[in-house]
Short mmCIF file of C-alpha atoms in Angstrom, two decimals:
data_model
loop_
_atom_site.label_atom_id
_atom_site.label_comp_id
_atom_site.label_asym_id
_atom_site.label_seq_id
_atom_site.Cartn_x
_atom_site.Cartn_y
_atom_site.Cartn_z
CA UNK A 177 -0.78 -6.97 5.34
CA UNK A 178 0.08 -10.45 4.08
CA UNK A 179 -2.06 -11.79 1.26
CA UNK A 180 -3.74 -15.14 0.89
CA UNK A 181 -1.24 -17.96 0.90
CA UNK A 182 -1.72 -21.41 -0.53
CA UNK A 183 0.40 -24.48 -0.10
CA UNK A 184 1.74 -26.32 -1.88
CA UNK A 185 2.05 -24.28 -5.07
CA UNK A 186 2.54 -27.33 -7.27
CA UNK A 187 1.57 -30.92 -6.79
CA UNK A 188 1.73 -34.07 -8.88
CA UNK A 189 -0.43 -37.02 -7.90
CA UNK A 190 -1.47 -40.32 -9.38
CA UNK A 191 -5.00 -41.40 -10.19
CA UNK A 192 -6.73 -42.88 -7.18
CA UNK A 193 -4.68 -41.00 -4.64
CA UNK A 194 -6.01 -38.26 -2.43
CA UNK A 195 -4.70 -34.76 -1.91
CA UNK A 196 -5.04 -32.01 0.68
CA UNK A 197 -4.54 -28.36 -0.18
CA UNK A 198 -4.12 -25.62 2.35
CA UNK A 199 -5.14 -21.97 2.40
CA UNK A 200 -4.31 -19.24 4.89
CA UNK A 201 -6.58 -16.24 4.53
CA UNK A 202 -5.75 -12.62 5.10
CA UNK A 203 -5.67 -11.81 8.79
CA UNK A 204 -9.14 -10.86 10.02
CA UNK A 205 -10.96 -12.54 7.16
CA UNK A 206 -13.48 -15.15 8.20
CA UNK A 207 -14.67 -16.36 4.83
CA UNK A 208 -12.68 -18.73 2.65
CA UNK A 209 -13.87 -19.89 -0.76
CA UNK A 210 -12.36 -22.46 -3.07
CA UNK A 211 -12.44 -22.48 -6.87
CA UNK A 212 -11.26 -24.83 -9.56
CA UNK A 213 -9.94 -23.41 -12.79
CA UNK A 214 -9.42 -25.46 -15.94
CA UNK A 215 -9.01 -24.36 -19.56
CA UNK A 216 -12.22 -26.12 -20.54
CA UNK A 217 -14.55 -25.16 -17.68
CA UNK A 218 -13.06 -21.89 -16.57
CA UNK A 219 -13.38 -20.78 -12.95
CA UNK A 220 -15.85 -22.87 -11.00
CA UNK A 221 -16.96 -22.38 -7.42
CA UNK A 222 -16.34 -25.32 -5.11
CA UNK A 223 -17.42 -24.20 -1.65
CA UNK A 224 -17.25 -21.46 0.89
CA UNK A 225 -16.56 -21.62 4.60
CA UNK A 226 -17.41 -18.98 7.14
CA UNK A 227 -16.58 -19.31 10.82
CA UNK A 228 -15.82 -23.02 10.43
CA UNK A 229 -19.15 -23.75 8.72
CA UNK A 230 -19.74 -24.52 5.08
CA UNK A 231 -22.01 -21.76 3.88
CA UNK A 232 -22.20 -22.46 0.15
CA UNK A 233 -21.42 -25.36 -2.09
CA UNK A 234 -20.95 -25.67 -5.83
CA UNK A 235 -21.81 -28.58 -8.09
CA UNK A 236 -18.91 -30.89 -7.45
CA UNK A 237 -18.99 -34.56 -6.44
CA UNK A 238 -18.56 -35.63 -2.85
CA UNK A 239 -14.92 -36.48 -3.52
CA UNK A 240 -14.29 -32.78 -3.02
CA UNK A 241 -14.51 -31.69 0.58
CA UNK A 242 -13.19 -29.00 2.79
CA UNK A 243 -13.03 -27.63 6.26
CA UNK A 244 -12.15 -24.48 8.08
CA UNK A 245 -10.35 -24.19 11.37
CA UNK A 246 -10.93 -21.79 14.22
CA UNK A 247 -8.10 -19.57 12.98
CA UNK A 248 -9.90 -19.33 9.60
CA UNK A 249 -7.30 -21.40 7.80
CA UNK A 250 -8.91 -23.82 5.40
CA UNK A 251 -8.11 -27.09 3.74
CA UNK A 252 -9.69 -28.82 0.83
CA UNK A 253 -9.40 -32.50 0.12
CA UNK A 254 -9.92 -34.43 -3.05
CA UNK A 255 -10.16 -38.18 -2.73
CA UNK A 256 -9.82 -40.82 -5.42
CA UNK A 257 -8.20 -38.43 -7.84
CA UNK A 258 -9.17 -38.53 -11.50
CA UNK A 259 -7.29 -37.17 -14.49
CA UNK A 260 -9.96 -34.50 -14.87
CA UNK A 261 -9.11 -33.11 -11.45
CA UNK A 262 -5.95 -31.61 -12.90
CA UNK A 263 -6.48 -27.91 -12.46
CA UNK A 264 -5.46 -24.73 -10.73
CA UNK A 265 -7.16 -24.62 -7.34
CA UNK A 266 -7.70 -21.12 -6.05
CA UNK A 267 -8.57 -20.01 -2.57
CA UNK A 268 -10.10 -16.63 -1.83
CA UNK A 269 -10.70 -14.90 1.46
CA UNK A 270 -13.00 -12.12 2.48
CA UNK A 271 -14.60 -10.64 5.53
CA UNK A 272 -17.74 -12.52 4.56
CA UNK A 273 -20.12 -10.01 6.05
CA UNK A 274 -21.82 -7.00 4.53
CA UNK A 275 -20.96 -4.46 3.34
CA UNK A 276 -17.75 -6.17 2.28
CA UNK A 277 -17.90 -7.34 -1.29
CA UNK A 278 -14.36 -8.15 -2.21
CA UNK A 279 -12.69 -11.48 -2.27
CA UNK A 280 -8.92 -11.72 -2.33
CA UNK A 281 -7.45 -14.62 -4.21
CA UNK A 282 -4.30 -16.54 -3.48
CA UNK A 283 -1.78 -17.64 -6.13
CA UNK A 284 -3.33 -21.08 -6.39
CA UNK A 285 -2.14 -24.66 -6.24
CA UNK A 286 -1.44 -26.30 -9.57
CA UNK A 287 -2.50 -29.96 -9.29
CA UNK A 288 -1.49 -32.43 -11.95
CA UNK A 289 -2.98 -35.90 -11.87
CA UNK A 290 -1.19 -38.57 -13.90
CA UNK B 25 -27.39 -15.30 -9.93
CA UNK B 26 -28.02 -13.37 -13.12
CA UNK B 27 -26.21 -14.67 -16.15
CA UNK B 28 -23.78 -12.28 -17.78
CA UNK B 29 -22.66 -11.95 -21.37
CA UNK B 30 -19.37 -10.35 -22.38
CA UNK B 31 -17.35 -10.18 -25.58
CA UNK B 32 -14.90 -13.05 -25.81
CA UNK B 33 -11.97 -10.86 -26.69
CA UNK B 34 -10.92 -7.29 -27.37
CA UNK B 35 -7.81 -5.68 -28.80
CA UNK B 36 -6.45 -2.26 -27.97
CA UNK B 37 -3.29 -0.19 -28.12
CA UNK B 38 -1.29 1.39 -25.35
CA UNK B 39 -2.66 4.72 -24.23
CA UNK B 40 -6.19 4.10 -25.48
CA UNK B 41 -9.31 3.94 -23.38
CA UNK B 42 -10.93 0.51 -23.31
CA UNK B 43 -14.60 -0.07 -22.63
CA UNK B 44 -15.83 -3.59 -21.92
CA UNK B 45 -19.57 -4.02 -21.84
CA UNK B 46 -21.40 -6.72 -19.92
CA UNK B 47 -25.06 -7.66 -20.41
CA UNK B 48 -27.11 -8.90 -17.46
CA UNK B 49 -30.75 -8.79 -18.49
CA UNK B 50 -32.03 -10.71 -15.46
CA UNK B 51 -30.31 -8.66 -12.79
CA UNK B 52 -32.25 -8.62 -9.53
CA UNK B 53 -33.08 -5.59 -7.45
CA UNK B 54 -30.45 -6.25 -4.80
CA UNK B 55 -27.70 -7.41 -7.16
CA UNK B 56 -24.43 -5.59 -7.47
CA UNK B 57 -22.12 -5.65 -10.49
CA UNK B 58 -18.52 -6.59 -9.85
CA UNK B 59 -15.52 -6.79 -12.12
CA UNK B 60 -12.42 -8.91 -11.61
CA UNK B 61 -9.15 -9.05 -13.53
CA UNK B 62 -7.06 -12.15 -13.95
CA UNK B 63 -3.52 -12.59 -15.25
CA UNK B 64 -2.30 -16.02 -16.40
CA UNK B 65 -1.59 -18.44 -13.57
CA UNK B 66 -2.79 -15.97 -10.95
CA UNK B 67 -5.97 -15.62 -8.96
CA UNK B 68 -8.51 -12.99 -10.01
CA UNK B 69 -8.17 -9.51 -8.57
CA UNK B 70 -11.08 -7.28 -7.61
CA UNK B 71 -11.28 -4.16 -9.77
CA UNK B 72 -14.51 -2.37 -9.03
CA UNK B 73 -18.08 -2.83 -7.88
CA UNK B 74 -21.23 -0.78 -8.30
CA UNK B 75 -24.99 -0.74 -8.04
CA UNK B 76 -26.11 2.13 -10.25
CA UNK B 77 -24.92 5.20 -12.19
CA UNK B 78 -21.15 5.59 -12.07
CA UNK B 79 -18.40 4.38 -9.79
CA UNK B 80 -14.77 5.40 -10.14
CA UNK B 81 -11.62 4.32 -8.37
CA UNK B 82 -7.93 4.70 -9.06
CA UNK B 83 -7.97 1.87 -11.57
CA UNK B 84 -11.23 2.02 -13.51
CA UNK B 85 -14.72 3.41 -13.89
CA UNK B 86 -17.95 1.49 -13.97
CA UNK B 87 -20.96 2.87 -15.82
CA UNK B 88 -24.39 1.44 -15.11
CA UNK B 89 -27.46 2.74 -16.95
CA UNK B 90 -30.76 3.30 -15.22
CA UNK B 91 -32.26 -0.06 -16.25
CA UNK B 92 -29.12 -1.86 -14.95
CA UNK B 93 -29.40 -4.49 -17.68
CA UNK B 94 -25.84 -3.82 -18.73
CA UNK B 95 -22.69 -2.22 -17.42
CA UNK B 96 -19.46 -0.94 -18.90
CA UNK B 97 -16.02 -1.23 -17.39
CA UNK B 98 -13.82 1.62 -18.57
CA UNK B 99 -10.03 1.39 -18.36
CA UNK B 100 -8.38 4.74 -19.08
CA UNK B 101 -5.12 4.82 -21.03
CA UNK B 102 -4.34 1.12 -20.95
CA UNK B 103 -0.80 -0.21 -20.85
CA UNK B 104 0.68 -3.55 -21.87
CA UNK B 105 0.28 -4.74 -18.28
CA UNK B 106 -3.50 -4.45 -18.60
CA UNK B 107 -3.49 -7.48 -20.89
CA UNK B 108 -5.62 -9.92 -18.92
CA UNK B 109 -9.00 -11.57 -18.71
CA UNK B 110 -11.78 -9.42 -17.28
CA UNK B 111 -14.81 -10.96 -15.62
CA UNK B 112 -18.17 -9.35 -14.97
CA UNK B 113 -20.18 -10.84 -12.10
CA UNK B 114 -23.63 -10.05 -10.79
CA UNK B 115 -25.01 -10.97 -7.40
CA UNK B 116 -26.28 -9.83 -4.06
CA UNK B 117 -23.35 -9.63 -1.64
CA UNK B 118 -25.76 -9.18 1.26
CA UNK B 119 -27.23 -12.61 0.58
CA UNK B 120 -25.65 -15.32 2.72
CA UNK B 121 -25.63 -17.61 -0.32
CA UNK B 122 -23.66 -15.06 -2.33
CA UNK B 123 -20.85 -16.61 -4.29
CA UNK B 124 -18.79 -15.58 -7.28
CA UNK B 125 -19.90 -17.24 -10.49
CA UNK B 126 -17.39 -16.52 -13.21
CA UNK B 127 -18.37 -16.59 -16.86
CA UNK B 128 -15.96 -16.86 -19.75
CA UNK B 129 -14.67 -13.35 -19.31
CA UNK B 130 -13.21 -10.99 -21.89
CA UNK B 131 -9.63 -11.44 -23.00
CA UNK B 132 -8.12 -8.02 -23.46
CA UNK B 133 -4.93 -7.77 -25.50
CA UNK B 134 -3.10 -4.46 -25.35
CA UNK B 135 -0.61 -3.97 -28.17
CA UNK B 136 2.35 -1.58 -28.20
#
């Protein structure tokens, strides 16, 4: 079974630009969550989508948004990039319904903002 | 979600058993305890999850005392490849607002 895939793996952007990251979950998984990981803040939850609806949201500004498509693939967008947005962005998928507890993480997209 | 407290780092040697303890004094009745492992530049990987007493799988064991205010992840006979950061998380996976809140984790270094 193929794992979670994320594209692109690496990205360099300039301040003020916007970026879109993509995540393809494991087949059959309906939940997709996004996380930001930085050395200073660690792993922080961004949001979760389930069946095309945002189910949970972390404490990030409105510049961070996402969506999920009918095939469960998800995208996250960051507008007006800031230097502090440089991070590893991780996507995780799961069945999203009890009794499933596990989330499966992708390799991440390394975003560098200059 | 209940806040968790773990040691910042631990050292061990190959072949030893490693026990990482996590404190979660405010754990709620329906909360489960979950452990993830993360290698550098990779996403976390689910290790084990439990509610009470003891859970064992092919990778690790999880010990949870009766009061559930702490839990211990036990890694038998560690190898160099077990060097990673280990996260303890507490939450109710049956709750629709369930999400993974990662703390600082425990950096485990396994030496030859």
